[in-house]
Short mmCIF file of C-alpha atoms in Angstrom, two decimals:
data_model
loop_
_atom_site.label_atom_id
_atom_site.label_comp_id
_atom_site.label_asym_id
_atom_site.label_seq_id
_atom_site.Cartn_x
_atom_site.Cartn_y
_atom_site.Cartn_z
CA MET A 1 0.44 -7.41 1.76
CA THR A 2 1.50 -4.69 4.22
CA ASP A 3 4.81 -2.99 3.38
CA ALA A 4 5.50 -5.34 0.48
CA ILE A 5 7.28 -3.76 -2.49
CA LEU A 6 6.05 -4.89 -5.89
CA LEU A 7 9.00 -5.38 -8.26
CA PHE A 8 7.26 -7.02 -11.20
CA GLU A 9 3.72 -7.88 -12.27
CA ASN A 10 2.50 -8.89 -15.67
CA THR A 11 -0.42 -10.80 -17.21
CA GLN A 12 -0.03 -12.94 -20.32
CA PRO A 13 -2.28 -15.40 -22.19
CA THR A 14 -1.62 -18.95 -21.06
CA SER A 15 1.01 -20.41 -23.41
CA LEU A 16 4.54 -21.75 -23.37
CA GLU A 17 5.68 -18.59 -25.17
CA SER A 18 4.23 -16.49 -22.35
CA VAL A 19 6.07 -18.60 -19.80
CA ARG A 20 9.30 -17.91 -21.69
CA VAL A 21 8.68 -14.15 -21.82
CA LEU A 22 7.79 -13.96 -18.12
CA ARG A 23 10.78 -16.07 -17.11
CA GLN A 24 13.06 -13.81 -19.13
CA SER A 25 11.72 -10.74 -17.30
CA LEU A 26 12.14 -12.41 -13.90
CA SER A 27 15.69 -13.41 -14.78
CA LYS A 28 16.55 -9.81 -15.68
CA ILE A 29 15.25 -8.57 -12.32
CA LEU A 30 17.06 -11.24 -10.31
CA ASP A 31 20.33 -10.48 -12.10
CA GLN A 32 20.11 -6.87 -10.90
CA LEU A 33 19.22 -7.64 -7.27
CA ASP A 34 22.80 -8.59 -6.35
CA LEU A 35 21.70 -11.75 -4.56
CA GLN A 36 23.15 -15.21 -4.27
CA GLN A 37 22.81 -17.16 -7.50
CA THR A 38 21.21 -20.03 -5.59
CA PHE A 39 18.09 -17.97 -4.94
CA LYS A 40 17.91 -16.83 -8.55
CA HIS A 41 18.04 -20.41 -9.82
CA GLN A 42 15.48 -21.58 -7.25
CA CYS A 43 13.06 -18.81 -8.17
CA LEU A 44 13.32 -19.36 -11.92
CA LEU A 45 13.13 -23.15 -11.57
CA CYS A 46 10.00 -23.01 -9.41
CA PHE A 47 8.31 -20.50 -11.69
CA SER A 48 9.07 -22.60 -14.77
CA GLU A 49 7.87 -25.82 -13.13
CA TRP A 50 4.55 -24.43 -11.96
CA SER A 51 3.75 -22.24 -14.99
CA THR A 52 4.66 -24.89 -17.55
CA ASN A 53 2.39 -27.38 -15.85
CA LEU A 54 -0.45 -24.84 -15.82
CA VAL A 55 -0.08 -24.73 -19.58
CA LEU A 56 0.29 -28.46 -20.27
CA HIS A 57 -1.59 -30.51 -17.69
CA PRO A 58 -4.94 -29.17 -16.37
CA ASN A 59 -8.22 -30.61 -17.62
CA LYS A 60 -9.61 -27.08 -17.67
CA PRO A 61 -6.87 -24.82 -19.09
CA SER A 62 -6.59 -21.23 -17.89
CA LEU A 63 -6.92 -18.23 -20.20
CA TYR A 64 -4.24 -16.13 -18.53
CA LEU A 65 -1.27 -16.20 -16.16
CA THR A 66 -0.36 -13.33 -13.86
CA VAL A 67 3.06 -13.29 -12.22
CA ALA A 68 4.01 -10.97 -9.34
CA LEU A 69 7.38 -10.67 -7.58
CA LYS A 70 7.41 -8.82 -4.26
CA LYS A 71 9.90 -8.04 -1.51
CA THR A 72 9.12 -7.69 2.19
CA LYS A 73 11.39 -7.18 5.18
CA THR A 74 11.48 -10.93 5.82
CA HIS A 75 11.17 -12.70 2.47
CA TRP A 76 10.91 -12.70 -1.30
CA GLN A 77 7.53 -13.70 -2.67
CA LEU A 78 6.59 -15.00 -6.12
CA SER A 79 2.88 -15.45 -6.94
CA VAL A 80 1.36 -17.10 -10.01
CA THR A 81 -2.35 -16.48 -10.63
CA ASP A 82 -4.52 -18.38 -13.14
CA ASP A 83 -8.22 -18.83 -13.90
CA GLY A 84 -8.17 -22.52 -14.78
CA GLU A 85 -8.64 -25.76 -12.91
CA ALA A 86 -7.96 -25.51 -9.18
CA TRP A 87 -5.33 -27.85 -7.72
CA ASP A 88 -3.88 -27.20 -4.28
CA PRO A 89 -0.26 -28.41 -4.13
CA THR A 90 -0.02 -27.75 -0.38
CA LEU A 91 -2.34 -30.71 0.28
CA LYS A 92 0.35 -33.05 -0.99
CA GLU A 93 2.89 -34.23 1.58
CA LYS A 94 6.49 -33.28 0.87
CA GLN A 95 8.63 -36.08 -0.51
CA ASN A 96 12.25 -36.48 0.59
CA ASP A 97 13.22 -38.32 -2.58
CA ILE A 98 12.54 -36.14 -5.63
CA GLY A 99 14.16 -38.44 -8.15
CA ASP A 100 10.87 -39.46 -9.78
CA PHE A 101 8.84 -36.35 -9.12
CA SER A 102 6.89 -36.52 -12.37
CA LEU A 103 5.28 -39.84 -11.42
CA LYS A 104 4.57 -38.74 -7.86
CA CYS A 105 3.05 -35.43 -8.90
CA ASN A 106 1.36 -36.31 -12.17
CA GLY A 107 3.85 -34.13 -13.99
CA ARG A 108 3.40 -31.04 -11.82
CA GLY A 109 6.85 -31.10 -10.24
CA ILE A 110 5.59 -30.06 -6.81
CA ASP A 111 8.33 -32.03 -5.03
CA ILE A 112 10.95 -29.88 -6.73
CA ILE A 113 9.07 -26.71 -5.79
CA GLN A 114 8.72 -27.82 -2.16
CA SER A 115 12.41 -28.63 -1.93
CA GLN A 116 13.46 -25.29 -3.47
CA THR A 117 11.25 -22.93 -1.43
CA ASP A 118 10.95 -22.03 2.23
CA ASN A 119 7.16 -21.83 2.19
CA ILE A 120 4.27 -22.24 -0.25
CA SER A 121 0.57 -21.37 -0.05
CA TYR A 122 -2.43 -21.73 -2.32
CA HIS A 123 -5.71 -19.80 -2.43
CA SER A 124 -8.60 -20.53 -4.77
CA THR A 125 -11.86 -18.70 -5.48
CA GLU A 126 -14.55 -19.18 -8.11
CA LYS A 127 -12.67 -16.80 -10.42
CA GLU A 128 -8.98 -17.55 -9.92
CA ASN A 129 -6.24 -19.51 -8.19
CA VAL A 130 -3.15 -17.99 -6.59
CA PHE A 131 -0.04 -20.07 -5.86
CA THR A 132 2.55 -18.25 -3.74
CA MET A 133 6.17 -19.27 -3.14
CA ARG A 134 8.39 -17.61 -0.52
CA TRP A 135 12.11 -17.49 0.29
CA SER A 136 13.54 -16.07 3.52
CA ARG A 137 15.76 -13.00 3.33
CA GLU A 138 17.63 -13.88 6.53
CA GLY A 139 20.76 -15.21 4.87
CA GLU A 140 20.78 -13.14 1.71
CA GLN A 141 23.91 -11.10 2.38
CA ARG A 142 26.04 -11.46 -0.67
CA ARG A 143 29.19 -13.58 -0.38
CA PRO A 144 32.04 -13.20 -2.88
CA ARG A 145 31.54 -15.58 -5.78
CA LEU A 146 34.51 -17.77 -6.70
CA LEU A 147 35.00 -19.82 -9.85
CA ILE A 148 37.31 -22.80 -9.27
CA VAL A 149 38.61 -24.47 -12.42
CA GLU A 150 39.99 -27.89 -11.44
CA ASP A 151 39.79 -31.34 -13.04
CA ASP A 152 40.57 -33.32 -9.87
CA ALA A 153 37.24 -34.26 -8.25
CA ILE A 154 38.81 -34.90 -4.85
CA GLN A 155 40.53 -31.51 -4.88
CA CYS A 156 37.22 -29.86 -5.83
CA LYS A 157 35.44 -31.37 -2.83
CA LEU A 158 38.30 -30.30 -0.60
CA TYR A 159 38.20 -26.69 -1.85
CA GLN A 160 34.42 -26.56 -1.41
CA ALA A 161 34.79 -27.76 2.17
CA TYR A 162 37.43 -25.09 2.78
CA LEU A 163 35.48 -22.19 1.28
CA ARG A 164 31.71 -22.80 1.41
CA ASP A 165 31.18 -21.01 4.74
CA GLN A 166 32.65 -17.72 3.51
CA PHE A 167 32.20 -17.80 -0.27
CA HIS A 168 29.79 -18.89 -2.96
CA VAL A 169 31.77 -21.51 -4.95
CA VAL A 170 31.23 -22.61 -8.56
CA ILE A 171 33.25 -25.57 -9.91
CA LYS A 172 34.24 -26.18 -13.55
CA THR A 173 36.51 -29.01 -14.65
CA ASN A 174 38.50 -27.26 -17.43
CA GLY A 175 39.05 -23.95 -19.20
CA GLU A 176 36.45 -24.58 -21.90
CA GLU A 177 33.70 -25.12 -19.33
CA ALA A 178 34.84 -21.99 -17.50
CA LEU A 179 34.70 -19.88 -20.68
CA ASN A 180 31.18 -21.06 -21.49
CA PHE A 181 30.09 -20.33 -17.93
CA LEU A 182 31.55 -16.82 -17.97
CA LYS A 183 29.64 -15.90 -21.14
CA ASN A 184 26.48 -15.49 -19.05
CA GLU A 185 27.71 -15.27 -15.43
CA THR A 186 30.00 -13.06 -13.37
CA VAL A 187 32.40 -13.96 -10.56
CA ASP A 188 34.63 -12.03 -8.16
CA LEU A 189 37.69 -14.27 -8.44
CA ILE A 190 38.96 -17.20 -10.53
CA ILE A 191 41.13 -19.93 -9.00
CA SER A 192 42.48 -22.21 -11.69
CA ASP A 193 44.73 -25.22 -11.98
CA ILE A 194 47.39 -24.84 -14.68
CA GLN A 195 47.34 -28.35 -16.18
CA MET A 196 43.89 -29.60 -17.26
CA PRO A 197 42.44 -31.51 -20.24
CA LYS A 198 40.99 -29.57 -23.20
CA MET A 199 42.14 -26.17 -21.89
CA GLY A 200 44.54 -25.38 -19.05
CA GLY A 201 44.73 -22.38 -16.77
CA LEU A 202 47.28 -20.38 -18.77
CA GLU A 203 45.25 -20.63 -21.97
CA LEU A 204 42.05 -19.76 -20.05
CA ARG A 205 43.64 -16.56 -18.79
CA GLN A 206 44.94 -15.69 -22.27
CA ARG A 207 41.51 -16.26 -23.84
CA LEU A 208 39.83 -14.07 -21.26
CA GLU A 209 42.34 -11.27 -21.74
CA SER A 210 41.93 -11.41 -25.52
CA GLU A 211 38.30 -10.33 -25.10
CA ASN A 212 39.50 -6.95 -23.76
CA THR A 213 36.84 -7.00 -21.07
CA PHE A 214 38.65 -9.16 -18.54
CA SER A 215 39.23 -7.59 -15.12
CA ILE A 216 38.64 -10.50 -12.75
CA PRO A 217 41.47 -11.28 -10.29
CA PHE A 218 43.14 -14.63 -10.89
CA ILE A 219 44.96 -17.17 -8.70
CA PHE A 220 46.87 -20.09 -10.25
CA LEU A 221 47.25 -23.50 -8.60
CA SER A 222 49.86 -26.03 -9.68
CA ARG A 223 52.20 -28.80 -8.64
CA LEU A 224 54.60 -27.64 -11.35
CA GLN A 225 57.56 -25.57 -10.22
CA ASP A 226 59.59 -25.22 -13.42
CA ASN A 227 60.83 -21.73 -14.25
CA ASN A 228 59.14 -21.56 -17.66
CA THR A 229 55.70 -22.13 -16.19
CA LEU A 230 56.29 -19.57 -13.46
CA MET A 231 57.51 -17.00 -16.03
CA ASP A 232 54.50 -17.64 -18.28
CA ALA A 233 52.16 -17.17 -15.35
CA ALA A 234 53.95 -13.98 -14.27
CA ASP A 235 53.74 -12.56 -17.81
CA LEU A 236 49.96 -12.91 -17.64
CA GLY A 237 49.81 -10.63 -14.62
CA ILE A 238 48.33 -13.15 -12.18
CA ASP A 239 47.45 -12.04 -8.67
CA ASP A 240 48.86 -15.06 -6.85
CA TYR A 241 50.42 -18.48 -7.45
CA LEU A 242 49.90 -21.34 -4.96
CA GLU A 243 51.71 -24.66 -4.91
CA LYS A 244 49.71 -27.84 -4.35
CA PRO A 245 48.87 -29.33 -1.92
CA ILE A 246 47.28 -26.24 -0.37
CA LYS A 247 46.28 -25.80 3.25
CA LYS A 248 42.93 -24.20 4.08
CA GLU A 249 44.50 -21.24 5.88
CA THR A 250 46.85 -20.55 2.98
CA LEU A 251 44.06 -20.61 0.41
CA ILE A 252 41.69 -18.37 2.39
CA ARG A 253 44.48 -15.91 3.19
CA SER A 254 45.41 -15.67 -0.49
CA ILE A 255 41.78 -15.16 -1.57
CA SER A 256 41.20 -12.46 1.05
CA ARG A 257 44.40 -10.64 0.15
CA VAL A 258 43.73 -10.72 -3.61
CA LEU A 259 40.11 -9.58 -3.26
CA ALA A 260 41.09 -6.77 -0.89
CA ARG A 261 43.85 -5.55 -3.20
CA PHE A 262 41.61 -5.72 -6.27
CA ASN A 263 38.82 -3.77 -4.54
CA GLN A 264 41.31 -1.17 -3.33
CA VAL A 265 42.72 -0.60 -6.81
CA TYR A 266 39.26 -0.58 -8.41
CA ARG A 267 37.93 1.98 -5.97
CA SER A 268 41.02 4.13 -6.28
CA LEU A 269 40.71 4.28 -10.07
CA SER A 270 37.03 5.22 -9.94
CA GLN A 271 37.12 7.53 -6.91
CA GLN A 272 37.78 10.80 -8.71
CA VAL A 273 35.08 10.27 -11.33
CA ASN A 274 32.77 8.84 -8.68
CA GLN A 275 33.09 11.96 -6.52
CA LYS A 276 32.23 14.21 -9.43
CA ILE A 277 29.19 12.13 -10.28
CA THR A 278 28.09 12.02 -6.64
CA HIS A 279 28.21 15.81 -6.50
CA THR A 280 26.16 16.02 -9.70
CA LEU A 281 23.53 13.67 -8.27
CA LEU A 282 23.04 15.62 -5.05
CA PRO A 283 19.37 16.59 -4.73
CA GLN A 284 18.60 19.86 -6.53
CA VAL A 285 14.90 20.58 -6.21
CA THR A 286 13.11 23.67 -7.46
CA LEU A 287 9.77 24.53 -5.88
CA ASN A 288 7.78 27.51 -7.12
CA SER A 289 4.69 27.02 -4.94
CA SER A 290 4.19 28.49 -1.48
CA ASP A 291 1.72 25.70 -0.71
CA TRP A 292 4.45 23.12 -0.12
CA LYS A 293 7.73 22.80 1.73
CA LEU A 294 10.39 20.16 1.10
CA ALA A 295 13.31 18.73 3.06
CA ILE A 296 15.84 16.20 1.70
CA ARG A 297 18.64 14.23 3.31
CA GLN A 298 20.92 11.63 1.75
CA ARG A 299 23.41 9.08 3.01
CA ASN A 300 25.70 6.98 0.82
CA THR A 301 28.03 4.07 1.31
CA GLY A 302 31.07 5.99 0.11
CA HIS A 303 31.28 4.00 -3.12
CA GLY A 304 28.85 3.03 -5.83
CA GLY A 305 25.10 3.35 -5.47
CA GLY A 306 22.82 5.72 -7.27
CA ASP A 307 19.94 7.42 -5.39
CA PHE A 308 18.79 10.75 -6.80
CA VAL A 309 15.90 13.25 -6.89
CA LEU A 310 14.87 15.34 -9.90
CA SER A 311 12.26 18.09 -10.11
CA MET A 312 10.48 20.16 -12.72
CA SER A 313 8.05 23.03 -11.99
CA ASP A 314 5.66 25.29 -13.86
CA GLU A 315 3.12 27.81 -12.60
CA ASN A 316 0.67 25.22 -11.28
CA THR A 317 2.49 21.95 -10.64
CA THR A 318 5.80 20.64 -9.33
CA GLN A 319 6.82 17.15 -10.40
CA LEU A 320 9.35 15.19 -8.35
CA LEU A 321 11.01 11.93 -9.31
CA LEU A 322 12.83 9.87 -6.69
CA ALA A 323 14.95 7.04 -8.11
CA ASP A 324 17.31 4.31 -6.96
CA VAL A 325 19.50 2.50 -9.49
CA MET A 326 19.85 -1.17 -8.53
CA GLY A 327 23.31 -2.27 -7.53
CA HIS A 328 25.91 -1.25 -4.97
CA ASP A 329 29.08 -0.95 -7.03
CA GLU A 330 30.56 1.99 -8.93
CA SER A 331 28.71 1.10 -12.14
CA ALA A 332 25.42 1.88 -10.41
CA LYS A 333 26.64 5.45 -9.90
CA PHE A 334 27.52 5.78 -13.59
CA PHE A 335 24.11 4.46 -14.65
CA ALA A 336 22.42 6.84 -12.21
CA TYR A 337 24.23 9.73 -13.89
CA ALA A 338 23.12 8.54 -17.33
CA TYR A 339 19.55 8.01 -16.18
CA ALA A 340 19.35 11.40 -14.45
CA GLY A 341 20.24 13.27 -17.62
CA TYR A 342 17.84 11.17 -19.67
CA ILE A 343 14.95 11.68 -17.24
CA ARG A 344 15.41 15.45 -17.11
CA GLY A 345 14.71 15.56 -20.84
CA LEU A 346 11.62 13.38 -20.49
CA MET A 347 10.26 15.51 -17.65
CA GLN A 348 10.36 18.56 -19.91
CA SER A 349 8.25 16.85 -22.58
CA THR A 350 5.56 15.15 -20.43
CA LYS A 351 2.71 16.66 -18.46
CA ARG A 352 3.72 17.69 -14.95
CA SER A 353 0.34 16.63 -13.57
CA GLN A 354 0.56 13.03 -14.84
CA PRO A 355 3.26 11.02 -13.03
CA ALA A 356 2.01 7.75 -14.53
CA GLN A 357 2.63 9.09 -18.02
CA LEU A 358 6.25 9.93 -17.18
CA LEU A 359 6.90 6.43 -15.81
CA SER A 360 5.30 4.78 -18.86
CA VAL A 361 7.40 6.82 -21.28
CA LEU A 362 10.53 6.21 -19.21
CA SER A 363 9.84 2.46 -19.10
CA ASP A 364 9.41 2.24 -22.88
CA ASN A 365 12.60 4.18 -23.47
CA ALA A 366 14.53 2.06 -20.97
CA PHE A 367 13.25 -1.11 -22.65
CA ASN A 368 14.44 0.03 -26.07
CA ASP A 369 17.66 1.83 -25.14
CA GLN A 370 20.81 -0.30 -25.38
CA LEU A 371 22.54 1.43 -22.45
CA LEU A 372 19.64 1.93 -20.05
CA SER A 373 18.32 -1.60 -20.58
CA GLN A 374 21.51 -2.97 -18.97
CA THR A 375 20.38 -1.88 -15.52
CA MET A 376 17.19 -1.12 -13.64
CA LEU A 377 15.99 1.49 -11.23
CA THR A 378 13.10 1.79 -8.83
CA SER A 379 11.20 5.06 -9.03
CA CYS A 380 8.41 7.05 -7.42
CA CYS A 381 7.02 10.06 -9.27
CA VAL A 382 4.95 12.71 -7.46
CA SER A 383 3.01 15.70 -8.77
CA LEU A 384 2.14 18.55 -6.38
CA THR A 385 -0.60 20.97 -7.40
CA SER A 386 -0.85 24.55 -6.19
CA GLU A 387 -3.64 23.48 -3.84
CA SER A 388 -3.44 20.33 -1.68
CA SER A 389 -3.60 17.42 -4.11
CA VAL A 390 -0.74 14.93 -4.49
CA LYS A 391 -0.63 12.40 -7.34
CA MET A 392 1.78 9.46 -7.13
CA SER A 393 2.92 6.60 -9.33
CA SER A 394 5.44 3.92 -8.41
CA ALA A 395 7.72 1.53 -10.28
CA GLY A 396 9.15 -1.08 -7.90
CA HIS A 397 9.64 1.59 -5.22
CA PRO A 398 8.85 1.60 -1.48
CA ALA A 399 5.39 3.00 -0.75
CA PRO A 400 5.24 6.61 0.55
CA LEU A 401 4.18 7.29 4.14
CA HIS A 402 1.44 9.79 5.06
CA ILE A 403 2.00 11.43 8.48
CA LYS A 404 -0.87 13.44 9.92
CA LYS A 405 -1.91 14.83 13.28
CA SER A 406 -4.75 13.19 15.18
CA GLY A 407 -6.44 13.72 18.51
CA PRO A 408 -6.76 16.76 20.72
CA ILE A 409 -3.09 16.71 21.85
CA SER A 410 -1.68 16.78 18.35
CA GLN A 411 -0.54 13.20 18.27
CA ALA A 412 0.23 11.75 14.85
CA THR A 413 -0.60 8.67 12.81
CA LEU A 414 1.34 7.10 9.98
CA THR A 415 -0.32 5.44 6.98
CA THR A 416 1.27 3.59 4.09
CA ILE A 417 0.00 4.87 0.74
CA SER A 418 -1.02 2.03 -1.55
CA THR A 419 0.77 2.73 -4.82
CA GLU A 420 2.77 0.17 -6.77
CA GLY A 421 3.89 -0.81 -10.24
CA THR A 422 6.41 -3.04 -11.97
CA LEU A 423 10.04 -2.06 -12.46
CA LEU A 424 10.88 0.13 -15.43
CA GLY A 425 12.08 -1.27 -18.74
CA LEU A 426 11.15 -4.93 -18.31
CA LEU A 427 8.37 -5.11 -20.90
CA PRO A 428 7.17 -2.82 -23.71
CA HIS A 429 4.10 -0.60 -23.25
CA THR A 430 3.94 -0.90 -19.47
CA GLN A 431 1.13 1.18 -17.96
CA TYR A 432 1.26 2.67 -14.46
CA LYS A 433 -1.56 3.65 -12.10
CA GLU A 434 -1.92 6.93 -10.26
CA THR A 435 -2.85 7.31 -6.60
CA GLU A 436 -4.18 10.68 -5.46
CA ILE A 437 -4.39 11.93 -1.88
CA THR A 438 -5.13 15.28 -0.24
CA LEU A 439 -2.86 16.74 2.41
CA GLN A 440 -4.18 19.16 5.01
CA LYS A 441 -2.08 21.94 6.52
CA GLY A 442 0.76 20.52 8.63
CA GLU A 443 0.49 16.99 7.20
CA ARG A 444 3.55 15.35 5.69
CA LEU A 445 4.40 12.82 3.01
CA ALA A 446 7.65 10.84 3.29
CA LEU A 447 9.28 9.43 0.15
CA PHE A 448 12.44 7.33 0.44
CA THR A 449 14.68 4.78 -1.22
CA ASP A 450 14.77 1.26 0.22
CA GLY A 451 18.16 1.82 1.87
CA LEU A 452 16.38 3.83 4.59
CA PHE A 453 14.88 0.61 5.96
CA GLU A 454 17.20 -1.96 4.36
CA SER A 455 20.56 -0.87 5.79
CA GLY A 456 20.74 -3.79 8.19
CA ASN A 457 22.54 -7.13 7.98
CA SER A 458 19.64 -9.27 9.17
CA ILE A 459 15.86 -9.33 9.29
CA SER A 460 15.85 -8.26 12.93
CA GLU A 461 18.19 -5.31 12.23
CA ARG A 462 16.02 -4.17 9.30
CA GLU A 463 12.86 -4.45 11.38
CA THR A 464 14.44 -2.47 14.23
CA LEU A 465 15.61 0.23 11.82
CA GLU A 466 12.22 0.57 10.14
CA LYS A 467 10.34 0.69 13.44
CA ALA A 468 12.63 3.37 14.89
CA ILE A 469 12.44 5.60 11.80
CA LYS A 470 8.65 5.36 11.58
CA GLU A 471 8.40 6.26 15.26
CA GLN A 472 10.57 9.33 14.68
CA LEU A 473 8.48 10.41 11.69
CA ILE A 474 5.47 10.36 14.03
CA ASN A 475 7.19 11.92 17.05
CA THR A 476 8.61 14.85 15.07
CA ILE A 477 5.31 15.96 13.51
CA ASN A 478 5.26 19.17 15.61
CA LEU A 479 8.91 20.06 14.96
CA PRO A 480 9.96 22.35 12.09
CA LEU A 481 10.49 20.32 8.95
CA GLU A 482 14.27 20.74 8.79
CA THR A 483 14.62 19.82 12.48
CA ALA A 484 12.34 16.83 12.02
CA ILE A 485 14.26 15.35 9.10
CA GLU A 486 17.58 15.87 10.89
CA THR A 487 16.22 13.99 13.90
CA VAL A 488 15.04 11.11 11.70
CA MET A 489 18.41 10.83 9.97
CA GLN A 490 20.27 10.92 13.30
CA THR A 491 18.27 7.84 14.26
CA PHE A 492 19.18 6.25 10.94
CA ASP A 493 22.88 6.98 11.47
CA SER A 494 22.88 5.54 14.98
CA LEU A 495 21.34 2.25 13.85
CA ALA A 496 22.67 1.84 10.29
CA GLY A 497 26.19 3.08 10.99
CA THR A 498 28.33 5.55 9.07
CA PRO A 499 28.67 4.81 6.29
CA PRO A 500 25.63 2.54 5.96
CA ASN A 501 25.74 -0.62 3.84
CA ASP A 502 23.21 0.80 1.37
CA ASP A 503 22.52 4.28 0.01
CA ALA A 504 19.53 5.99 1.60
CA LEU A 505 17.57 9.08 0.60
CA LEU A 506 14.65 10.65 2.48
CA LEU A 507 12.38 13.36 1.08
CA ILE A 508 9.63 14.85 3.27
CA ILE A 509 6.89 17.03 1.78
CA GLU A 510 4.80 19.25 4.08
CA LYS A 511 1.56 21.05 3.26
CA GLN A 512 1.81 24.73 4.26
#
């Protein structure tokens, strides 16, 4: 698929254990993508339904399952490939009532899959079958996630009606349910009633604070107005206290105020350290060869994020590694700092001319390391020889762009280099492929993080941004490299805004 970014691909023998392993890897990726939880649950549910049925139900079982997760400008795509019995689920009409899907679908659960995806397709050959599920990226902008802890069902419906247009709302009926939920999930704000069966709001807050990891803002709701309750709530350091019944405007105003204040304090506390780390992560590239010239520009959101470039050179080869730590908060910056130091050591001990080897070693170390396994990064590794050869390997990273002159009037063409591989650290012993191209004098290779094209709030904005930047990469082919990259980034700034909503880094390599 053109311009699709491969995030994960793995082949396993057909078994329920393989389905579990693959689902676990998908879940880890989706947790790091900072998307709405609804999409994560839809993706995992659809994968489990289809893959489990491939194991249990066909007359001719398959020998293997291959799962691939990709991202394009317009949608997320999950493909499941098998070599067993062909069965095209798209030939079945969609059912509105999915209550008895197993009887309707002979156990395949296709009604659930149809109801949880935006589009499905199926392709079968003599050798294999490919089932592809897609979800639109149009409405994927992340909304703050609220946990409401309330035992009154009518009040819960009312709060959902108040908040669902601006926030992602999760409802739990008492403190015990909320604690169990928070063991595996994160939220931006908790709104809790004080009096509830099993565990009330005050005890919930106390239990969370006793874990020494609690930093989520908290709003209490109650009909009680006695002084003791108010004093107990104040002693717990709550962010707001609202008296029932609550008007929509009052609730939304309180939520907005608490979230804004929390974000302001959080950013203020991390700003000094963040600035030091940002300075450390600024691109510092050494290049010993006269055969190549480099230009780098970076834009950041002003908080969080973690794009960086590392380099290592010897007499014959320069190796560059471009990386983007997933996430947009301050923790991504801290992980980028940790990863950068770790990768520098690995680059010293691996062959400069083998980018695939570096990614494989890095992936294994990330899989086994307790700290690095808590996050993920996309990466593209490039090796430049002293002649004109460029070797590339990718791990969940946007594909490089080859810009070269064509025609008698020195016009230029732009080609996407086909190089892809799964994200680092998801599975042990991951192997990466190398793509090798030759650059002639004056030709350029553009490497970038996904923020260069993704810093838009809608599909149309992202498409406009990508089109404009690609046009500038072509139009500036005859300009000096530093002038060319400045022109490209001016276009980025004009369309993405300053600061942009995602970190962006552009590295252009030119053959001398």
